[in-house]
Rosetta silent file (secondary structure, phi, psi, omega in degrees, C-alpha in Angstrom):
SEQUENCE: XXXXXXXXXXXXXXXXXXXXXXXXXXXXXXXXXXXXXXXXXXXXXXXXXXXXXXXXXXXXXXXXXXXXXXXXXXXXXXXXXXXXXXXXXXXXXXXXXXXXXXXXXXXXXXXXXXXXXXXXXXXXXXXXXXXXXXXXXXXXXXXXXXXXXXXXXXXXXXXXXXXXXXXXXXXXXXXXXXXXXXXXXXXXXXXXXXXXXXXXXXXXXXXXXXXXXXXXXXXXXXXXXXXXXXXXXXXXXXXXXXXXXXXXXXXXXXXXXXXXXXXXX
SCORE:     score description
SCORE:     0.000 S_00000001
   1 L     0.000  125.399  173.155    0.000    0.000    0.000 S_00000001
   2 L   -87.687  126.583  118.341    1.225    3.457   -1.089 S_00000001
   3 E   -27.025  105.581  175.112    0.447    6.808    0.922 S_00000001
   4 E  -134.658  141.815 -163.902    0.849   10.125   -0.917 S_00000001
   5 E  -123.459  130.587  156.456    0.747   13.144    1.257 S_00000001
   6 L   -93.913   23.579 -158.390    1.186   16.479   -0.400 S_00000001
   7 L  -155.370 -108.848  173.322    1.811   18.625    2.921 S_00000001
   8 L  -156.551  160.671 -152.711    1.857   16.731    5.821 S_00000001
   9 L   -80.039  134.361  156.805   -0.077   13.833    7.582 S_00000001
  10 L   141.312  -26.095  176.403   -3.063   14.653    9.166 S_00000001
  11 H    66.538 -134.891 -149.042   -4.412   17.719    7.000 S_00000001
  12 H   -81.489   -5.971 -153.666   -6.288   20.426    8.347 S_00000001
  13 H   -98.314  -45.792 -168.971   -6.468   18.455   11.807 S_00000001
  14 L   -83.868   -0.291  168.150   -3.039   19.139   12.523 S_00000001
  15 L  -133.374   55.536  146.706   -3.045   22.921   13.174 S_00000001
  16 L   -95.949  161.174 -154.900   -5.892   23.596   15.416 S_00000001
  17 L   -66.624  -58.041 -175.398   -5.660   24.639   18.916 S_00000001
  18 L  -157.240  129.073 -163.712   -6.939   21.388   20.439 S_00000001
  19 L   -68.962  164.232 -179.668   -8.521   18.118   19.496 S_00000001
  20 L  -164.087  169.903  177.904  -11.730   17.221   20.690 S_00000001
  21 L    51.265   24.940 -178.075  -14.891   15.138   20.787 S_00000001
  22 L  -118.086  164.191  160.084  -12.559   11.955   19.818 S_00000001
  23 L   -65.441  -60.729  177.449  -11.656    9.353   22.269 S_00000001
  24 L   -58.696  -27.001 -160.879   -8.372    8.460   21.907 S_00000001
  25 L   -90.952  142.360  170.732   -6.995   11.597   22.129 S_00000001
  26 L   -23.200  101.489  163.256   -4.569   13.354   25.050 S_00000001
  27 L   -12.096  103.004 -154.593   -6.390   15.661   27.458 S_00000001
  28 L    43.339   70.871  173.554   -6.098   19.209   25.634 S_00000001
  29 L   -98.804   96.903  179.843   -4.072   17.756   22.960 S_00000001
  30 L   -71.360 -172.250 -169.548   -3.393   20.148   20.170 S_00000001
  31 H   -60.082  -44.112 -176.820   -3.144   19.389   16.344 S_00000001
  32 H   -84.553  -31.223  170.922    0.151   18.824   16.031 S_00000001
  33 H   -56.733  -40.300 -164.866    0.822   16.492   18.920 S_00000001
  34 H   -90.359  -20.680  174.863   -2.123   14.345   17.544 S_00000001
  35 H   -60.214  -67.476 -138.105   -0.485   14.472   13.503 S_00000001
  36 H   -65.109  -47.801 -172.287    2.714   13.491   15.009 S_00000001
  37 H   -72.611    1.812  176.446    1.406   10.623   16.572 S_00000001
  38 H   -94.194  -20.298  178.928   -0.339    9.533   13.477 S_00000001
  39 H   -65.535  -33.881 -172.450    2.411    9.954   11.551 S_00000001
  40 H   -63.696  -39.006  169.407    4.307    7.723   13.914 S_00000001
  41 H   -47.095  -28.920 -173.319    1.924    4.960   13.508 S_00000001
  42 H   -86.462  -55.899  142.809    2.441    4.924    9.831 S_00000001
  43 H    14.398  -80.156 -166.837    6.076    4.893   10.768 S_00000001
  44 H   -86.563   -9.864  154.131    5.964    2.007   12.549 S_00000001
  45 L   -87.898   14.116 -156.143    3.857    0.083   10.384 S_00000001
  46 L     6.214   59.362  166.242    6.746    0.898    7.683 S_00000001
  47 L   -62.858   99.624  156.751    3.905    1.824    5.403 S_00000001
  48 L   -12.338   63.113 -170.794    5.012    2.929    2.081 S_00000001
  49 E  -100.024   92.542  174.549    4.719    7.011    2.645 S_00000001
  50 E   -90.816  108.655  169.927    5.645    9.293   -0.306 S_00000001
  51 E   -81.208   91.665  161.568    5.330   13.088    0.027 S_00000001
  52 L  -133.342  168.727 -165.184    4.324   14.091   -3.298 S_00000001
  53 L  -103.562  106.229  165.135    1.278   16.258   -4.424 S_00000001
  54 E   -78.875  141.503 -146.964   -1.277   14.183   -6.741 S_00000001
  55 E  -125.313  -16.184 -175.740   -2.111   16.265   -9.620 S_00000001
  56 E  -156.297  150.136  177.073   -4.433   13.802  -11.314 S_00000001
  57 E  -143.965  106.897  179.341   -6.682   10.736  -10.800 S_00000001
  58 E   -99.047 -168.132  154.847   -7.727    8.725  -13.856 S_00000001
  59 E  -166.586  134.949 -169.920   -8.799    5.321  -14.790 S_00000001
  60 E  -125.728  107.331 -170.712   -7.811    3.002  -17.874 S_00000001
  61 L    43.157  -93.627  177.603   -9.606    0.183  -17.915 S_00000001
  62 L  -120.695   32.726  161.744   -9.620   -1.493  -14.735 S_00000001
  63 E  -107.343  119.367  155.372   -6.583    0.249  -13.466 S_00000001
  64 E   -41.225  142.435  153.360   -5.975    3.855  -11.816 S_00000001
  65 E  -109.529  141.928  175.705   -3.720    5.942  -12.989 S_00000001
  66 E  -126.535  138.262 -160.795   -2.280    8.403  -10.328 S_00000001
  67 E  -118.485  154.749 -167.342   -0.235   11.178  -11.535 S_00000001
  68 E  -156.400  148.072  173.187    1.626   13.023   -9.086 S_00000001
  69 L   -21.033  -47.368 -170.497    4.300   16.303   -9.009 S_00000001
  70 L  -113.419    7.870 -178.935    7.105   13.990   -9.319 S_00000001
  71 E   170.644  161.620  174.036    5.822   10.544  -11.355 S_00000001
  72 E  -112.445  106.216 -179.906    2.767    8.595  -12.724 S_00000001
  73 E   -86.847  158.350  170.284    1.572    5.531  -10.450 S_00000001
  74 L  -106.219  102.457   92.434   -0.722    2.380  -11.527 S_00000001
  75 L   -20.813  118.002  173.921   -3.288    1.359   -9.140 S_00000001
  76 L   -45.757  -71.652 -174.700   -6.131   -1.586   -8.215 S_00000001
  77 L  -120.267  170.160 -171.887   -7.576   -0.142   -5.883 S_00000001
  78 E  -153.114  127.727 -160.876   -8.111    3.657   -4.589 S_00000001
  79 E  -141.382  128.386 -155.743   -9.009    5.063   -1.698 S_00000001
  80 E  -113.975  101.529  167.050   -9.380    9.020   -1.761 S_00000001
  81 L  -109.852   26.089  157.377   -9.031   10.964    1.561 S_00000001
  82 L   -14.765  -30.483  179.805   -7.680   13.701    0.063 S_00000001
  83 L    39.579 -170.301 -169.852   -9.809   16.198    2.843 S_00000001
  84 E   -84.265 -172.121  154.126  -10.729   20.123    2.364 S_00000001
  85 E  -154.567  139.207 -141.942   -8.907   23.449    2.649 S_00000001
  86 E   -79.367  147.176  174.659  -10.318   26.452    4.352 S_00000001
  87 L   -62.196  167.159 -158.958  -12.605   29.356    2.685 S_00000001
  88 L  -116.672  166.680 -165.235  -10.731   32.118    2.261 S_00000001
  89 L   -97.775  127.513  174.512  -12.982   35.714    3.237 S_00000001
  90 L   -90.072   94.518  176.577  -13.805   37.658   -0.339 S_00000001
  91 L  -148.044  115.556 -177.594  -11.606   40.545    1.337 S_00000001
  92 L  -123.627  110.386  171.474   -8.692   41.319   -0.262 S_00000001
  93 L   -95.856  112.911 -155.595   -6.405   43.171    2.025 S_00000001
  94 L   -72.068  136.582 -156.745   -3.297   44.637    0.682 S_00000001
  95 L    20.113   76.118  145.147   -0.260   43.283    2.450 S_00000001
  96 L  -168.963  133.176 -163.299   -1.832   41.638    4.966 S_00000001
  97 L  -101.421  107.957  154.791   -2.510   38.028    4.951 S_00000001
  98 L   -43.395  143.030 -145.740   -6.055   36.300    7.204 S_00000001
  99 E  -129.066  154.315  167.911   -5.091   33.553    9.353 S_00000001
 100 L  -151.863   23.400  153.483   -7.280   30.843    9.615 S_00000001
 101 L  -154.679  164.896 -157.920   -5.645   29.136   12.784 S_00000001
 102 L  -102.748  -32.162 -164.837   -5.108   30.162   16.283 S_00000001
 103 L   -79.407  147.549 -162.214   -2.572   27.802   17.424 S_00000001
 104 L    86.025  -32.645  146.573    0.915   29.698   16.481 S_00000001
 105 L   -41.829  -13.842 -167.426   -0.571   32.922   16.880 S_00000001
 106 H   -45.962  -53.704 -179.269    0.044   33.663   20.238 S_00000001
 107 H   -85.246   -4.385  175.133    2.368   36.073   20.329 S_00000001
 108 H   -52.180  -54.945 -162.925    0.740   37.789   17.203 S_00000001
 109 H   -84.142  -21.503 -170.602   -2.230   38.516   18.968 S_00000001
 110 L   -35.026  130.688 -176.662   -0.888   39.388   22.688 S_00000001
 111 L    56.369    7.886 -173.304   -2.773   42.122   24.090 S_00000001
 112 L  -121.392 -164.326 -156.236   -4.549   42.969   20.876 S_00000001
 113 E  -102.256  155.040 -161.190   -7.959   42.989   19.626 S_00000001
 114 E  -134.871  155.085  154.171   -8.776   40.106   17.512 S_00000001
 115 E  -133.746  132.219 -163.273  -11.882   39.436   15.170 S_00000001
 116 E  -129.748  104.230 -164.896  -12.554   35.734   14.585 S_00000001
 117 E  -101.057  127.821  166.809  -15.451   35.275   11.435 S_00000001
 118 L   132.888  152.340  174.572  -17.530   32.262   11.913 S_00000001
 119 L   -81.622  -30.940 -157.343  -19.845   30.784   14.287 S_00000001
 120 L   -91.748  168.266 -149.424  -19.446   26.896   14.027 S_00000001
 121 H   -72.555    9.331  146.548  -17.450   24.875   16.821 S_00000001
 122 H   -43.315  -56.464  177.655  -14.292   25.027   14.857 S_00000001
 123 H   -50.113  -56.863 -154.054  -14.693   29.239   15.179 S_00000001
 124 H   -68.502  -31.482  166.033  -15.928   29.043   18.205 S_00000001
 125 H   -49.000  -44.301  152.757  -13.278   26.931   19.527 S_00000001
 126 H   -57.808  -46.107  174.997  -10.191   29.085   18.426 S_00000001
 127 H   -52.895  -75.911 -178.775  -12.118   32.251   19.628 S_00000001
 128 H   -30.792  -89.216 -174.373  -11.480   30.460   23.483 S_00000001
 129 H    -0.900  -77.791 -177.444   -8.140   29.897   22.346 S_00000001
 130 H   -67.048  -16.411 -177.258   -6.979   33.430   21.303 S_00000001
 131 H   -92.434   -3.019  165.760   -8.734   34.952   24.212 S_00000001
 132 L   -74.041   -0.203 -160.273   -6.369   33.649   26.652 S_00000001
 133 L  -128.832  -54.264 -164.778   -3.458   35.667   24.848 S_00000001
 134 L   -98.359  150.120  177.883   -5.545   38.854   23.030 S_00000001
 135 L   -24.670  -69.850  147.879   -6.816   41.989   24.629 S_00000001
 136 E  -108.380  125.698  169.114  -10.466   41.078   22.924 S_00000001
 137 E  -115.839  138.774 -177.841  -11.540   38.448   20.651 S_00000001
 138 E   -97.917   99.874 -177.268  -14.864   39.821   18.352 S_00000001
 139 E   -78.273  141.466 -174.530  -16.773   36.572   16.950 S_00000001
 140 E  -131.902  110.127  171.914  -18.174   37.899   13.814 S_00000001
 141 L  -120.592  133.115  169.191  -21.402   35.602   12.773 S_00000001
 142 L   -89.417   14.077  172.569  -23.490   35.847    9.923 S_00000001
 143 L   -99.205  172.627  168.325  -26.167   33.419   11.312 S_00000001
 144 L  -114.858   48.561  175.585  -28.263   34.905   14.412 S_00000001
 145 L   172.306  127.116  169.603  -26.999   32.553   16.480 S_00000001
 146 L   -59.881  165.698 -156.862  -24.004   30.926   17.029 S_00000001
 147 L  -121.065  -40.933  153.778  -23.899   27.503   15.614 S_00000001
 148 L    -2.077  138.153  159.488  -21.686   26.103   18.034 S_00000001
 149 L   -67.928  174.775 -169.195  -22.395   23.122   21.005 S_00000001
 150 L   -80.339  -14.799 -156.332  -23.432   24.144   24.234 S_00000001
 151 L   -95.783  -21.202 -154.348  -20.279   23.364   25.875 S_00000001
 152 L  -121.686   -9.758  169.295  -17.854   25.731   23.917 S_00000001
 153 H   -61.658  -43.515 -150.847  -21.409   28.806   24.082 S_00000001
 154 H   -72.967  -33.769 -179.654  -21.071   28.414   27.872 S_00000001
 155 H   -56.370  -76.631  170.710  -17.383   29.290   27.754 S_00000001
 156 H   -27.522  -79.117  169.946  -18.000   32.265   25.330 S_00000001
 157 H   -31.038  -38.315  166.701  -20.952   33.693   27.581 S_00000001
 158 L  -123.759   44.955  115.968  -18.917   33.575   30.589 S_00000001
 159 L    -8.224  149.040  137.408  -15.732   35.189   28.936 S_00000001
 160 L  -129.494   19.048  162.855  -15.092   38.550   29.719 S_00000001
 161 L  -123.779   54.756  174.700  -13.167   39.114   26.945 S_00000001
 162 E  -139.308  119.329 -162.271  -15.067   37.719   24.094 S_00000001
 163 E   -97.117  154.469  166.740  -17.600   40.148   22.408 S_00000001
 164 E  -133.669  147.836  170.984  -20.373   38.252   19.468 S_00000001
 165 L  -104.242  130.424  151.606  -21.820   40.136   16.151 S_00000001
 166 L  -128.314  159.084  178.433  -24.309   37.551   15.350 S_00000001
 167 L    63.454   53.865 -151.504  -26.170   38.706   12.181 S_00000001
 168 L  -175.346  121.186 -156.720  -23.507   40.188   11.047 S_00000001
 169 L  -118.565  134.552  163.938  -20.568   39.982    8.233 S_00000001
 170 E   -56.374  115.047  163.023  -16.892   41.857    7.819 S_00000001
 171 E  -120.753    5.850  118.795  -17.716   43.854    5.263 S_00000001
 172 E  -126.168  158.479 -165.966  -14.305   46.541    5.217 S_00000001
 173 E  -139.130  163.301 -175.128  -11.317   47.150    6.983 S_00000001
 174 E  -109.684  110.100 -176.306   -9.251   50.163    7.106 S_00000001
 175 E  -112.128  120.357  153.483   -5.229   49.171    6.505 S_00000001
 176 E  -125.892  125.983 -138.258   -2.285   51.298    6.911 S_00000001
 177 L    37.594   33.708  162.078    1.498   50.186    6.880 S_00000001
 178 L   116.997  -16.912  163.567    0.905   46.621    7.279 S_00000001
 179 E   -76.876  117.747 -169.746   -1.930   47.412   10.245 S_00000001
 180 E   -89.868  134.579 -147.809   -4.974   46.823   10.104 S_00000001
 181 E  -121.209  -51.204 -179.812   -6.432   49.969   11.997 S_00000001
 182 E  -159.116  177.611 -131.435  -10.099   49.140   11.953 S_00000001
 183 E  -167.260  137.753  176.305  -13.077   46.618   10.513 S_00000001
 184 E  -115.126  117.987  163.495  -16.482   47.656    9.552 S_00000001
 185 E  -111.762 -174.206 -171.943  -19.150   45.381   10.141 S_00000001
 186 L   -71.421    4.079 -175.873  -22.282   44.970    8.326 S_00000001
 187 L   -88.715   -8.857  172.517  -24.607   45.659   10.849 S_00000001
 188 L   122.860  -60.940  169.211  -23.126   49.465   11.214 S_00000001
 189 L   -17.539  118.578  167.870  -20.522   48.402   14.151 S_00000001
 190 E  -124.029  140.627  176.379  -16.763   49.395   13.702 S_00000001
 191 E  -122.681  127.247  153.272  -13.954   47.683   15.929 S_00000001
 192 L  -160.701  106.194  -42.899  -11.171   49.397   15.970 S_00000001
 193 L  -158.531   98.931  149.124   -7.360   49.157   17.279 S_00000001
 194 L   -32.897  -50.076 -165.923   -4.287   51.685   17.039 S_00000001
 195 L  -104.247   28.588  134.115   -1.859   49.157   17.422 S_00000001
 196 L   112.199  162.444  170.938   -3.878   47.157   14.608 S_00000001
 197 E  -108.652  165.818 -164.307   -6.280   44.524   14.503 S_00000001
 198 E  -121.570  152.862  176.291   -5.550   40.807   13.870 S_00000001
 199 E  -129.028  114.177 -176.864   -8.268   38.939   11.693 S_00000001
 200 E  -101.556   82.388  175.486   -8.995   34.903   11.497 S_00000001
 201 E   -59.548  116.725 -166.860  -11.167   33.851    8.949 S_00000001
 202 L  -136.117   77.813 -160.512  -13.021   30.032   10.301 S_00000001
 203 L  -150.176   28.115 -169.508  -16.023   30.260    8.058 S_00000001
 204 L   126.769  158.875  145.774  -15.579   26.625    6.215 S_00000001
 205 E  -119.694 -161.564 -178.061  -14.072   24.703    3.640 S_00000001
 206 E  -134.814  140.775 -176.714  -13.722   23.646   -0.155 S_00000001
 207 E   -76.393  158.316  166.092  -13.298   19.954   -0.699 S_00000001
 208 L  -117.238   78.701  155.491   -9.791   19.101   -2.783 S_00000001
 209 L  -115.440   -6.565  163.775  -11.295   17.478   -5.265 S_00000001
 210 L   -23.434  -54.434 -172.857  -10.400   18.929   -8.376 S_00000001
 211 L   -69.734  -12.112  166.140   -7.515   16.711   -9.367 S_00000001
 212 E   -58.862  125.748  178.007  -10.324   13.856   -9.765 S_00000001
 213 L  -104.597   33.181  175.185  -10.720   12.942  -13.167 S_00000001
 214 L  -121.712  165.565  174.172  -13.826   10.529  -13.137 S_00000001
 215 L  -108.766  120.932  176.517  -17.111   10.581  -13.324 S_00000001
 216 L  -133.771  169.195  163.634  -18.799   10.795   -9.972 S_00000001
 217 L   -76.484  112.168 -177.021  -21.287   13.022   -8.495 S_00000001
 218 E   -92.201 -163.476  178.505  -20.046   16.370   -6.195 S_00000001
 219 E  -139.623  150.504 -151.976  -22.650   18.874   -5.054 S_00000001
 220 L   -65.686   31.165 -178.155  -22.229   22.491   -5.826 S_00000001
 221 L  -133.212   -0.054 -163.588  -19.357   23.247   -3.597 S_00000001
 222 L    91.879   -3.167  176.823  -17.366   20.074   -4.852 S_00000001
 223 E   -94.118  144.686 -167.437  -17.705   17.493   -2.336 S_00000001
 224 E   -93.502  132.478  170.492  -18.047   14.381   -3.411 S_00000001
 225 L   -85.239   81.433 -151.300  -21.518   12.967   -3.179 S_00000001
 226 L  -154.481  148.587  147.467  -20.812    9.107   -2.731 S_00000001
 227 L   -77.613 -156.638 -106.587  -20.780    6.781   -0.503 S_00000001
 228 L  -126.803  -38.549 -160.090  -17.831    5.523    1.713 S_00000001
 229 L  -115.273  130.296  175.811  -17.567    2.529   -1.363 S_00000001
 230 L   -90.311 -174.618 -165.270  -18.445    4.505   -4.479 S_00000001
 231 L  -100.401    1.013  152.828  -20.435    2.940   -7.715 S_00000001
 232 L  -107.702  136.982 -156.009  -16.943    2.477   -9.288 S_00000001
 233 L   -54.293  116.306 -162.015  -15.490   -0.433   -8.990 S_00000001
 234 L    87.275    5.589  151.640  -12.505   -0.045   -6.422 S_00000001
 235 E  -100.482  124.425  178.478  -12.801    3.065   -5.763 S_00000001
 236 E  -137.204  143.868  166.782  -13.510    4.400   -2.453 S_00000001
 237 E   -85.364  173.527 -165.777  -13.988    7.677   -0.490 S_00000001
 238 L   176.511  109.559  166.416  -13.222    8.840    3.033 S_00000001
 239 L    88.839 -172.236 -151.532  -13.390   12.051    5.194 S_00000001
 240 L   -72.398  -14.698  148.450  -14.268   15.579    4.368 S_00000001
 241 L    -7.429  -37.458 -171.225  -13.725   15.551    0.803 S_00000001
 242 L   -87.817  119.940   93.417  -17.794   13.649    1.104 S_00000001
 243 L    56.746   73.776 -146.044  -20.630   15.142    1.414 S_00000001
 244 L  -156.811  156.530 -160.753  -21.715   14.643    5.203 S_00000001
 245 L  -106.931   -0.723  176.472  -23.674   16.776    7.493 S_00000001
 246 L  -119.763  133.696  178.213  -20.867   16.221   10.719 S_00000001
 247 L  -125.957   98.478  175.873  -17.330   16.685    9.835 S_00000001
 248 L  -137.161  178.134 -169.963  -14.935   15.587   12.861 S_00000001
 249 H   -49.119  -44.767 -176.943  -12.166   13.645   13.611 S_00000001
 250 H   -48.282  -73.570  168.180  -14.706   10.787   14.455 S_00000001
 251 H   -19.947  -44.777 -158.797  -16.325   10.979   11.154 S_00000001
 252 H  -105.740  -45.583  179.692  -13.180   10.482    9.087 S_00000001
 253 H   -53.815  -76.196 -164.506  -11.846    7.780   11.298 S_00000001
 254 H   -53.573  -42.945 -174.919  -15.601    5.699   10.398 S_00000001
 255 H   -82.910  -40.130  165.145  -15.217    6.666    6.666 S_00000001
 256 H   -78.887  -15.386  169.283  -11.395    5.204    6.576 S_00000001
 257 H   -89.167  -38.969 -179.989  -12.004    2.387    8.354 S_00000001
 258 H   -61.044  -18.439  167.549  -15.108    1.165    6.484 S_00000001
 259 H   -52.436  -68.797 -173.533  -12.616    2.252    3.198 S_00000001
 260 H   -23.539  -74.036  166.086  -10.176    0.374    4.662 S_00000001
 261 H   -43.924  -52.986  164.486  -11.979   -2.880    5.157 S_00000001
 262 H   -57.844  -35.366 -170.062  -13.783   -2.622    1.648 S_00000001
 263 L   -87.507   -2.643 -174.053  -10.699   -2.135   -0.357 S_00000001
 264 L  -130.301   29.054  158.256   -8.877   -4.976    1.044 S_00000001
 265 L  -113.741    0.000    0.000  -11.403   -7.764    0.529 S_00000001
């Protein structure tokens, strides 16, 4: 069995502030602590792991083809966990680049005012995060309600540095030298900082499915709409790349193991 990683193992799992809702994992156990240990596992099964970027996914007769940065593989069977990568805010701010994760940030944000857009418990979860380090963190929601579990509102509610916009969108920011000086939102509200504001877009992803070359069904965002064993033969999907209405750690573990299991009988 071949691997191909284009980044690093674990995907989008591996830079958030702390894992959660899984079992297995280390009491407040961040992202990278739980990639590393998955990586080790592959490690130690001396699993056949090649970091290259696949660029294509065909199929010639009853064989894959998998084309990749650096070579073209043949393949039986195929099993595509490929996962998302986060929306990006249609804001284009000149020299200055949105963040989309909290962990690494620390000292970015120290003492400053933060705005963190999205509601859902990815968002909300990184808003706790950053508010142990910045001045204020502003949750910016366009829903009228956070979307969030109960267990990460009740934090947020009894904050006393975490302000919420619900019904409510960034719609401009004011930048000068490299500072963001202050953020308009759409409800008429301006936050805004002298010593600059820092802004974390957490408002979704886009599936990475493009490099598929077959025909299957996505849904109008790109995720593929299939089940876990798809209607071609030997192919199968797994994890957020699908079409699913919970996307967690859990989830993607249950879609690779039932992959797993299918592809090797």
């Amino acid at each position: 069995m071949t691997i191909f990683e284009k980044d690093k193992i674990g995907g989008l799992i591996g830079n958030v502030s702390k894992v959660s809702h899984y079992t297995s994992v280390i009491v407040d156990e961040d992202g990278e602590s739980f990639r590393k240990r998955l990586e080790d596992q592959i490690k130690a099964y001396k699993l056949d792991l090649k970091y290259e970027e696949v660029l294509s996914l065909k199929k010639d007769g009853d064989v894959f083809i998998v084309k990749t940065n650096k070579d073209t593989y043949e393949a039986k069977k195929v099993i595509v966990a490929s996962g998302s990568s986060p929306k990006e805010l249609d804001l284009k701010i000149e020299n200055y680049k949105i963040s989309h994760w909290a962990k690494g940030s620390e000292e970015r944000v120290k003492g400053k005012l933060v705005i963190v857009n999205g509601g859902s418990d990815g968002a909300a979860k990184e808003a706790i995060y950053l508010s142990k380090f910045a001045k204020e963190v502003h949750i910016v929601q366009n829903q009228d309600k956070l979307l969030c579990i109960h267990e990460f509102k009740k934090q947020i509610e009894e904050s006393n540095n975490i302000v919420v916009h619900t019904s409510s969108s960034l719609e401009a920011v004011t930048c000068k030298d490299g500072l963001i000086r202050s953020a308009k939102l759409s409800n008429g509200s301006e936050i805004t900082a002298k010593n600059g504001l820092e802004i974390f877009a957490m408002i979704g992803q886009y599936p990475n499915t493009s490099f598929i070359d077959l025909d299957i069904p996505k849904n109008e965002l790109g995720f593929v709409n299939s089940d876990v064993e798809s209607k071609i033969d030997n192919l199968f999907f797994a994890g957020d790349l699908r079409v699913k209405a919970v996307r967690q750690v859990a989830t993607a573990v249950n879609d690779g193991a039932l992959a797993g299991i299918g592809a090797s009988k």
